[in-house]
Protein backbone atom coordinates (compact mmCIF):
# COMPACT_ATOMS: atom_id res chain seq x y z
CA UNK A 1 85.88 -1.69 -17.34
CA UNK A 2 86.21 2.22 -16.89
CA UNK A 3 87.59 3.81 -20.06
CA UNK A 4 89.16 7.16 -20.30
CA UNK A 5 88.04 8.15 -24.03
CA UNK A 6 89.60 4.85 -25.86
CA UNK A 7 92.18 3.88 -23.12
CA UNK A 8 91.32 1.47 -20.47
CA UNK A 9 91.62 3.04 -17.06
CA UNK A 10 90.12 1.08 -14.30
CA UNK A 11 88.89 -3.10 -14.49
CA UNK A 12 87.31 -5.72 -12.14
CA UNK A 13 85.91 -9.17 -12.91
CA UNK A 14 83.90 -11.56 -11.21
CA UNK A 15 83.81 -15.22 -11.41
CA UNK A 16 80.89 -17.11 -10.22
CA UNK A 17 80.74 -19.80 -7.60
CA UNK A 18 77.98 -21.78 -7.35
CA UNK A 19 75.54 -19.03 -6.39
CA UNK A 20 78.03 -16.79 -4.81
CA UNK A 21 81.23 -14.69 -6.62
CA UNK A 22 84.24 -14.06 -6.08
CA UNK A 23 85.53 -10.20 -6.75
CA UNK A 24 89.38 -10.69 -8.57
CA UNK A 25 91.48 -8.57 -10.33
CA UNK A 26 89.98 -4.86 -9.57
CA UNK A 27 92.87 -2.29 -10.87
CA UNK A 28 92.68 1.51 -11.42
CA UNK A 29 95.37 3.43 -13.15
CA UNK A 30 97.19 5.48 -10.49
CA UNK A 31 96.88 8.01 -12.21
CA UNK A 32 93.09 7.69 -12.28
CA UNK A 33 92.83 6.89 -8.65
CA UNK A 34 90.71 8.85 -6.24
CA UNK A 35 88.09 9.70 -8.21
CA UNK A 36 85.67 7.15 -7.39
CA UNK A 37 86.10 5.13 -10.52
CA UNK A 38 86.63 1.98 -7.76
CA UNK A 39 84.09 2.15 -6.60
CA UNK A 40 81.35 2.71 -9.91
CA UNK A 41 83.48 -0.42 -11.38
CA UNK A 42 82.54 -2.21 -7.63
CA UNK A 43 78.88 -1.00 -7.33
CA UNK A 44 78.12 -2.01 -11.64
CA UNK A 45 79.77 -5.33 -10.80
CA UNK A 46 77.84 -6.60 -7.41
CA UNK A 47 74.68 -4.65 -9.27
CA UNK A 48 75.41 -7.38 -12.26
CA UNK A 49 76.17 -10.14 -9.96
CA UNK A 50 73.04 -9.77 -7.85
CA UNK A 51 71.04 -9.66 -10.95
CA UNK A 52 72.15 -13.20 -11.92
CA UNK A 53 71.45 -14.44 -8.63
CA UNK A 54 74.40 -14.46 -6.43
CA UNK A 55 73.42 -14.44 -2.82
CA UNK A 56 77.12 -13.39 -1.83
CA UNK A 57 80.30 -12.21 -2.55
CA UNK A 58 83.88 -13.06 -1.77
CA UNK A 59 86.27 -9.98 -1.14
CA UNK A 60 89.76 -10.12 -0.76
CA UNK A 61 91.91 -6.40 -1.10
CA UNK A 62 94.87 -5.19 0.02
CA UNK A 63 94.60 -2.70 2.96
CA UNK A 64 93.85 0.27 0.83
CA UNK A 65 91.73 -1.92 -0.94
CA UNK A 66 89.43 -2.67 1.35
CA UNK A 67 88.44 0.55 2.79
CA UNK A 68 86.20 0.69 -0.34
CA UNK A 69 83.93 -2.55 1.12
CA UNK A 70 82.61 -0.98 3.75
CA UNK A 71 81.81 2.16 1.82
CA UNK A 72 79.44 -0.11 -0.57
CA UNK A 73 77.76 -1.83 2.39
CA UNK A 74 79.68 -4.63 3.30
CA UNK A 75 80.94 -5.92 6.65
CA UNK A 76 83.79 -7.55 7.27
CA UNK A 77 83.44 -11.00 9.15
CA UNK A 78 87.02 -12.01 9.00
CA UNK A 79 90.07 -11.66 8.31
CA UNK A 80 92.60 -14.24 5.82
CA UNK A 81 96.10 -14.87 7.00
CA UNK A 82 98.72 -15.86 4.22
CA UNK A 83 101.97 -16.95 5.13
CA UNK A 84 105.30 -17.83 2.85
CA UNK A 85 108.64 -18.78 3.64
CA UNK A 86 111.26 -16.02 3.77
CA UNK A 87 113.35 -17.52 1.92
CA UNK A 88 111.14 -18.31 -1.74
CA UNK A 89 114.03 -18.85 -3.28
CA UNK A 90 113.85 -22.48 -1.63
CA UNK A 91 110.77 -23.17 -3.17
């Protein structure tokens, strides 16, 4: 987490997968945004991950999101499609 004296500004976790992990839940404060605290949370947490062995990492960001992978050496090699029904109130 990135803290801003006490307060919590900026989080990411990562789960593990069987030798790989999966990036979830990165958030900064907006009003802490665009000041590179994205991207120290990204680079401490694929710096931990690779320490405890995982061989890969699964990214998934919104568009804004995920001009930051590219930035801490990643490539992309696809792109995931997800699809609802207009209407979710039928669900």
């Amino acid at each position: 987490m990135a803290l801003d004296g006490d307060a919590i500004v900026g989080r990411v976790r990562s789960i593990d997968a069987i030798g790989a992990t999966w990036c979830s839940a990165m958030f900064v404060e907006p009003s802490h945004r665009r000041r590179g605290i994205g991207q120290a949370l990204m680079a401490k947490m694929l710096h931990d991950d690779k320490a405890h062995g995982s061989r890969c990492s699964m990214l998934l960001a919104t568009r804004a999101g995920a001009l930051l992978y590219p930035r801490m050496g990643y490539e992309r090699i696809g792109t995931l499609l997800i699809f609802a029904p207009k209407n979710r109130t039928s669900l």
